[in-house]
Amino acid sequence: GSGKISLAGQIEQEYSTRADDSGFADGDVIGVYIVDYRGTQPGTLQSKGNRGDNVRHTFDAEAYQWNSAYDLFWKDKHTRIDVYGYYPYASVDDVNSYEFAVQTDQNRTYSDGTMGGYEASDFLWGKVAAVEPTENVIRLPLAHRMACARVTLVEGTGFADGEWARTDKQVLVTNTVQTASIDLATGTVSAGTEVGRSSIIPSKRGDEWRAVVVPQTVAGGTAMFSITIGGIPYTFSKSEAFAYTGGKMNNFGIKVDKKEPTGDYTLTLISESITAWENDLVSHDATSKEYVIVDVPQAGTLNACIAAAGKNHATLRNLKITGE
């Protein structure tokens, strides 16, 4: 055969909202390292000098295949390889100490070719060991290595009909270290030492907020979330230390009751769990990487032009307008 090495990436996670073969969307790029065995012993991943050094692999959804920046070939018909992969792709100076940081504004969506804040923070890593020379596609499973903080606000008592939906709500993740050093040979994430000066703005969908957090332990009594309801700020903390678990969703269900006649609110933790990472509504979504172009020939007709294009103005997230 050709002796060419062919790879395919896939994300190991729970698909709660849709079925998916790989979890990746068109245009996603992973970095790949390939290391030859030395006889019967595995080689050591190096920053440079491997069979493949941080080779870009881009997903083509239409063809459903991964295209490498250049072809990689087996050394011979007998030498095994280890394959390392990570996402999102970046320039890496030191494979044993790759400096990484989660984004502060994770509610920022994909725009003009720039990855959204949530997806840019969601570091994935995987390895396939001792692969024998083959012409078959090598499946490279990548897993979430950061932690996910998920806060769900639940309507309690004291709200009139429709009032909860109209009430402004905001959640910020506070007092977390936002930098990390990652060993690409093992996928180990080591948190930095300094707490970020700014809070993390999570991605929001309905009454659910999700933020990617560096795995770490937050001391007991430290404010974990800043929650604003109807313009009134509250803080959430736990009396004991809390460890954000890497590769997992750290879930918090908080019930909000409105007190009469003051109009203040009472926040109560009603559920807490650590679960498998579920696919995210804002990352690896091909539709989020597209934008709708609408021509408006006459001022004042934007909504009508959007409707004529078969779109709903209330659900559009990326829109380009031409005309008046």
PDB file of N, CA and C in Angstrom, residues 101 104 109 199 218 276 320:
ATOM      1  N   ALA A 101      -4.834  28.907  28.814  1.00  0.00           N
ATOM      2  CA  ALA A 101      -5.706  29.718  29.659  1.00  0.00           C
ATOM      3  C   ALA A 101      -7.140  29.624  29.150  1.00  0.00           C
ATOM      4  N   THR A 104     -12.094  34.489  29.526  1.00  0.00           N
ATOM      5  CA  THR A 104     -12.935  35.175  30.516  1.00  0.00           C
ATOM      6  C   THR A 104     -14.367  35.303  30.012  1.00  0.00           C
ATOM      7  N   THR A 109     -19.524  34.315  21.038  1.00  0.00           N
ATOM      8  CA  THR A 109     -19.749  33.259  20.056  1.00  0.00           C
ATOM      9  C   THR A 109     -18.761  33.370  18.900  1.00  0.00           C
ATOM     10  N   SER A 199     -13.914  37.771  36.688  1.00  0.00           N
ATOM     11  CA  SER A 199     -14.777  36.599  36.765  1.00  0.00           C
ATOM     12  C   SER A 199     -15.006  36.049  35.357  1.00  0.00           C
ATOM     13  N   VAL A 218     -11.459  25.065  45.266  1.00  0.00           N
ATOM     14  CA  VAL A 218     -11.813  26.387  45.797  1.00  0.00           C
ATOM     15  C   VAL A 218     -12.037  26.242  47.298  1.00  0.00           C
ATOM     16  N   ALA A 276     -20.972  12.890  33.909  1.00  0.00           N
ATOM     17  CA  ALA A 276     -20.214  12.839  32.658  1.00  0.00           C
ATOM     18  C   ALA A 276     -20.464  14.110  31.859  1.00  0.00           C
ATOM     19  N   LYS A 320     -25.366  39.072   8.835  1.00  0.00           N
ATOM     20  CA  LYS A 320     -24.721  40.121   8.056  1.00  0.00           C
ATOM     21  C   LYS A 320     -25.779  40.802   7.205  1.00  0.00           C
TER      22      LYS A 320
END
